[in-house]
Short mmCIF file of C-alpha atoms in Angstrom, two decimals:
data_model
loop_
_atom_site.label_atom_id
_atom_site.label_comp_id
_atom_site.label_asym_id
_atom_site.label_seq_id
_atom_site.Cartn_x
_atom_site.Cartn_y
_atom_site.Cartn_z
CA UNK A 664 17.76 194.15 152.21
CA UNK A 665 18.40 193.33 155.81
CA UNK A 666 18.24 195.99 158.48
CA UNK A 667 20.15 196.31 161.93
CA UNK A 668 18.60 193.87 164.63
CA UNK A 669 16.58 192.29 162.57
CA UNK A 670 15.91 188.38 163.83
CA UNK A 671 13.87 187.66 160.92
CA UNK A 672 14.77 186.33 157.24
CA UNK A 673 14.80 189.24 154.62
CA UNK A 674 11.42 189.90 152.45
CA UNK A 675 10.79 187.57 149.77
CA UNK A 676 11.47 188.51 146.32
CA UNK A 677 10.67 185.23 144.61
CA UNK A 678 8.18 182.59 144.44
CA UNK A 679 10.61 180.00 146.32
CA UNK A 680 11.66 182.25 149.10
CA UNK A 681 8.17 182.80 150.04
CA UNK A 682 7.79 179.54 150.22
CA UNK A 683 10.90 178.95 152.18
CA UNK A 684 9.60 181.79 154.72
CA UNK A 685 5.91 179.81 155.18
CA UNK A 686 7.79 176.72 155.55
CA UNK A 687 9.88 178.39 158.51
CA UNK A 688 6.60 179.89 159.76
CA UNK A 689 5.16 176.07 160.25
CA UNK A 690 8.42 174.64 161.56
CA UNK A 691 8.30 177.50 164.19
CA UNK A 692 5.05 176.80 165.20
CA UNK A 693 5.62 172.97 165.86
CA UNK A 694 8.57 173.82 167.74
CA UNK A 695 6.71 176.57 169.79
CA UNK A 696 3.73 173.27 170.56
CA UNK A 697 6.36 170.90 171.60
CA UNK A 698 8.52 173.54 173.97
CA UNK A 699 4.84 174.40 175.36
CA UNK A 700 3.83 171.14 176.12
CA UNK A 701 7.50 169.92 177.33
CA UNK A 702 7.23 173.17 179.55
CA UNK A 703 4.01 172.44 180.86
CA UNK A 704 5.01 168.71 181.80
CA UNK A 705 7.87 169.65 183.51
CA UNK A 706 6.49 172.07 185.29
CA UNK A 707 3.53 169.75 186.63
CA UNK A 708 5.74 167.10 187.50
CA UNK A 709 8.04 169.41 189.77
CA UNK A 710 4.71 171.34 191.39
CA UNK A 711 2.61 168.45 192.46
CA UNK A 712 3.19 165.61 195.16
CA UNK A 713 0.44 163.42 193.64
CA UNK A 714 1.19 160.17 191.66
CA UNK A 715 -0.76 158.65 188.84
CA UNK A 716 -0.18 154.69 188.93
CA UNK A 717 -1.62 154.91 185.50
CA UNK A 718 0.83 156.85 183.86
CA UNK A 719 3.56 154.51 185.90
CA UNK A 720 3.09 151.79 183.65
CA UNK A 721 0.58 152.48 180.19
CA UNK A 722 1.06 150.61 177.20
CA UNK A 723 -1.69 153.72 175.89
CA UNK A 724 0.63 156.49 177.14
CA UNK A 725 3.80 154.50 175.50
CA UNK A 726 1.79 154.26 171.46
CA UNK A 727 0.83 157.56 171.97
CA UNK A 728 4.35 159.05 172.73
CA UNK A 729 5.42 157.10 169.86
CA UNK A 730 3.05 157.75 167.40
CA UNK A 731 2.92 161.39 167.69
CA UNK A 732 6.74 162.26 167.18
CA UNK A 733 6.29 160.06 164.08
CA UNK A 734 3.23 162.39 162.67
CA UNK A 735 5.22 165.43 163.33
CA UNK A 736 8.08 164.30 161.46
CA UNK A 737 5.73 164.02 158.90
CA UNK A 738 4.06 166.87 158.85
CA UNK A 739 7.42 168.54 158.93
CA UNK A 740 9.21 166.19 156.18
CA UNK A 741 6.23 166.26 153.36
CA UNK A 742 6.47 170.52 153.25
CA UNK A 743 10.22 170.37 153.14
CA UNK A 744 10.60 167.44 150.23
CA UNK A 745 7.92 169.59 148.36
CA UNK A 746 9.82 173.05 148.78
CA UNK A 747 13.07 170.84 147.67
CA UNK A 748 12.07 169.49 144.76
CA UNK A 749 10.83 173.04 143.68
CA UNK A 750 14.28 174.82 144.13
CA UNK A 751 15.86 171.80 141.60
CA UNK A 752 12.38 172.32 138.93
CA UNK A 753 14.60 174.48 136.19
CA UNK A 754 11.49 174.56 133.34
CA UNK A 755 12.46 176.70 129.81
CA UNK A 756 14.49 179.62 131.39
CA UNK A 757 14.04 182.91 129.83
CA UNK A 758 17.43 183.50 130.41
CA UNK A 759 20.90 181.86 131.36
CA UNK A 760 23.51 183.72 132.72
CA UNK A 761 27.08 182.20 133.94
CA UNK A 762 28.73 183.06 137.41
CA UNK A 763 32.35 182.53 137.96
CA UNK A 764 33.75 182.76 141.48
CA UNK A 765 37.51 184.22 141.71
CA UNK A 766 39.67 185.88 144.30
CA UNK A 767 38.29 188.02 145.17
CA UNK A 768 35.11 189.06 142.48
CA UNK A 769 32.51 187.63 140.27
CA UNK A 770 32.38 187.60 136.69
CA UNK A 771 29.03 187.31 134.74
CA UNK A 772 28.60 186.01 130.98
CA UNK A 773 25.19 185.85 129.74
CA UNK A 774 24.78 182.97 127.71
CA UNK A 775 22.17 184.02 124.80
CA UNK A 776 24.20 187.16 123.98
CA UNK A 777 27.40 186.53 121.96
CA UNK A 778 29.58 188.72 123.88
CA UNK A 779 27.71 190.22 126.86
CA UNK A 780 29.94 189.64 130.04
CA UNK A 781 31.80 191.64 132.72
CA UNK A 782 33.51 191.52 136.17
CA UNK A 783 31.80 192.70 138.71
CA UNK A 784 33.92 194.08 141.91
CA UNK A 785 33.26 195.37 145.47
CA UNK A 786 32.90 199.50 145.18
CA UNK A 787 35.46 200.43 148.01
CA UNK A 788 34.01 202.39 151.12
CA UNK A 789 36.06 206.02 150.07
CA UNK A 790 34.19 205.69 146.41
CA UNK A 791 30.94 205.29 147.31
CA UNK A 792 27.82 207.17 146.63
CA UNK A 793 25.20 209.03 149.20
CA UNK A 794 22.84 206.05 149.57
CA UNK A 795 25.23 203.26 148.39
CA UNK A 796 25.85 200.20 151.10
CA UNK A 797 29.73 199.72 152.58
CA UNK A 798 30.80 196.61 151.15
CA UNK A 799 27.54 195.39 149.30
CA UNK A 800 27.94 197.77 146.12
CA UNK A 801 29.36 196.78 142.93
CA UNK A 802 30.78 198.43 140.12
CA UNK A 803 28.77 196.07 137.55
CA UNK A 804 25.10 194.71 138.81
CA UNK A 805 23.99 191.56 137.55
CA UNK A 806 20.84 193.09 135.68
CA UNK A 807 18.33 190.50 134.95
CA UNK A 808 14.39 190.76 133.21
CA UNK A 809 11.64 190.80 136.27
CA UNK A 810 9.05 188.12 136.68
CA UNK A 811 11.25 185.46 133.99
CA UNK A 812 12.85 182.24 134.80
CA UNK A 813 16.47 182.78 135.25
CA UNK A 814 18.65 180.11 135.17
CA UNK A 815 22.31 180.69 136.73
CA UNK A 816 25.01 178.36 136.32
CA UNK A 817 27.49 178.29 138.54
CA UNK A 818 31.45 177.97 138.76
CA UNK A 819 35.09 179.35 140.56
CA UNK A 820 38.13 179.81 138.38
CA UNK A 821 40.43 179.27 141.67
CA UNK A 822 39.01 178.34 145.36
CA UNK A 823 35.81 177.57 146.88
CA UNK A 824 33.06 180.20 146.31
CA UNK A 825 29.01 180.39 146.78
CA UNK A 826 27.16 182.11 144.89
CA UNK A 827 24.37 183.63 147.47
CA UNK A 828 20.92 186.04 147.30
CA UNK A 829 18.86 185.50 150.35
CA UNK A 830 16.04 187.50 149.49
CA UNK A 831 15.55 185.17 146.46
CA UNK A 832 16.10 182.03 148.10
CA UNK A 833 19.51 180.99 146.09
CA UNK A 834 22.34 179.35 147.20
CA UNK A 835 24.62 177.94 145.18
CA UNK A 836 28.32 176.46 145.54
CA UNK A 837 31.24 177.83 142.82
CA UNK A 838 33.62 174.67 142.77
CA UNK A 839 36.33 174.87 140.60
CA UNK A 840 35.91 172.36 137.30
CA UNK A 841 32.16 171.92 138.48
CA UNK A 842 28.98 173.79 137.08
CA UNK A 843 26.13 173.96 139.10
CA UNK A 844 22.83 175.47 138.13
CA UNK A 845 20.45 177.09 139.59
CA UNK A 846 17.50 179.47 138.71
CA UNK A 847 15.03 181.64 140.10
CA UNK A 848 12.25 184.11 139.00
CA UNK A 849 11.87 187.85 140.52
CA UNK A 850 8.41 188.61 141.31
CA UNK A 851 8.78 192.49 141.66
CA UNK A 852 11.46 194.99 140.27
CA UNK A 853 14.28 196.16 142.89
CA UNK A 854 17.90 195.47 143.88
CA UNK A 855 18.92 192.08 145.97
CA UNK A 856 22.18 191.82 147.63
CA UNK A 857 24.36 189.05 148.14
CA UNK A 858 27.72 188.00 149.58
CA UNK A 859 30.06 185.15 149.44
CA UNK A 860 29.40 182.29 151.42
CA UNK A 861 31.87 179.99 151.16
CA UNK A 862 35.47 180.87 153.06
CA UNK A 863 37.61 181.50 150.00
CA UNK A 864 40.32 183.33 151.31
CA UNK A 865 41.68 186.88 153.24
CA UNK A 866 39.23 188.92 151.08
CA UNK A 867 36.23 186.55 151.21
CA UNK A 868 34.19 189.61 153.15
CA UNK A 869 34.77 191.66 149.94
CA UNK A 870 33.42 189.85 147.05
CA UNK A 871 29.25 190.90 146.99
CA UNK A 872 26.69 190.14 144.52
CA UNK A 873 23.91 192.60 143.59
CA UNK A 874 21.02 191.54 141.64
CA UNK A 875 19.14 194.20 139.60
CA UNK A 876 15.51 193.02 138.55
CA UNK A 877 14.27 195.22 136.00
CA UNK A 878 11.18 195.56 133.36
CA UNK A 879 12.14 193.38 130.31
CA UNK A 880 12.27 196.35 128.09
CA UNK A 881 14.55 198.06 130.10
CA UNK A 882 16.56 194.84 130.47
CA UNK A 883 17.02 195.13 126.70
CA UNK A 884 17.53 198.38 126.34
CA UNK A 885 20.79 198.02 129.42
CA UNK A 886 21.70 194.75 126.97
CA UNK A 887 22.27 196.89 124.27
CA UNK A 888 24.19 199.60 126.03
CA UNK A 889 25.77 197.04 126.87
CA UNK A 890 26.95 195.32 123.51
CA UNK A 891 27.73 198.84 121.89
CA UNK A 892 30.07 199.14 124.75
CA UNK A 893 31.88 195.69 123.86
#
């Protein structure tokens, strides 16, 4: 859950964001060696009056600007194919569970249950609860088993959506006619929130997603609630 003025990505609640977040960690730091040492060059050049007739003209100084921007691409290229091919790696999932983008709310249907779906809409700011969030609360979470793979496919019914949970490092697109899939695993119980982000129209702000990770036996008991309710 992210916090006011926080600069920072939200805490990782799965295997890929954490990855994600050490991956930003090493970019950062490259970035902070090259500003440093851009700094410091500048800075030398402005300050002194003295002239190196070496520097003037150096095939050395030429290979070695070169070569380095080349390693650093690399060293910045091999983490992020690694982390990308990851995100795509969908292996036996535990459970699949279909998201369907409309204007303006999200409707679930979980695949392995014959008729376990519902809407889930925005609570509105007057109906909320002490302790709820203004316009991150749903009437319906999307309750899924902790710590199994959960593979979500992904669709819209009208307009552009995206289905998004940054704390678990998802991001998908809902395109009309298209399903896209995606999956991720939950490596501790807790709630994840989740908004829209694709432009889909005047209530795009309004259509969260709330992601309930939950011991498997209490995922089973909610999926039979659930079914005796249908």
């Amino acid at each position: 859950m992210a916090y006011p003025v926080q600069l920072g990505f939200q805490d990782a609640a799965s295997p890929v964001m954490e990855e994600l977040l050490h991956f930003h960690d090493h970019a950062l730091m490259i970035v902070f060696m090259i500003s440093t040492l851009v700094l410091y060059i500048i800075v030398a050049m402005v300050s002194t009056k003295l002239t190196n007739k070496y520097i003037l003209d150096s095939q050395e100084i030429e290979i070695v600007w070169t070569v380095l921007p080349a390693v650093i691409l690399i060293l910045i290229a091999l983490p992020s194919l690694r982390i990308l091919y990851l995100m795509d790696e969908i292996n036996n999932p535990h459970l699949t569970i279909k998201a369907i983008g409309h204007q303006w709310y999200w409707s679930y249907e979980y695949a392995d249950y014959k008729d376990l779906s519902f809407d889930s809409y925005m609570i509105p700011t007057q109906d909320l609860s002490p302790g709820q969030f203004r316009l991150l609360e749903t009437d319906h979470r999307m309750v899924v088993p902790m710590e199994s793979p959960i593979r979500v496919l992904v669709s819209a019914e009208d307009v552009l959506h995206s289905w998004a949970v940054p704390s678990l490092g998802v991001k998908m697109d809902a395109v009309p006619g298209r399903l896209n899939q995606t999956a991720f695993i939950t490596s501790r119980p807790g709630v994840f929130y989740g908004q829209c982000s694709e432009i889909c129209g005047a209530n795009h702000s309004f259509m969260p997603i709330v992601v309930e990770a939950v011991p498997l036996e209490h995922f089973e008991s909610w999926s039979s609630l659930m079914l005796q309710d249908a």
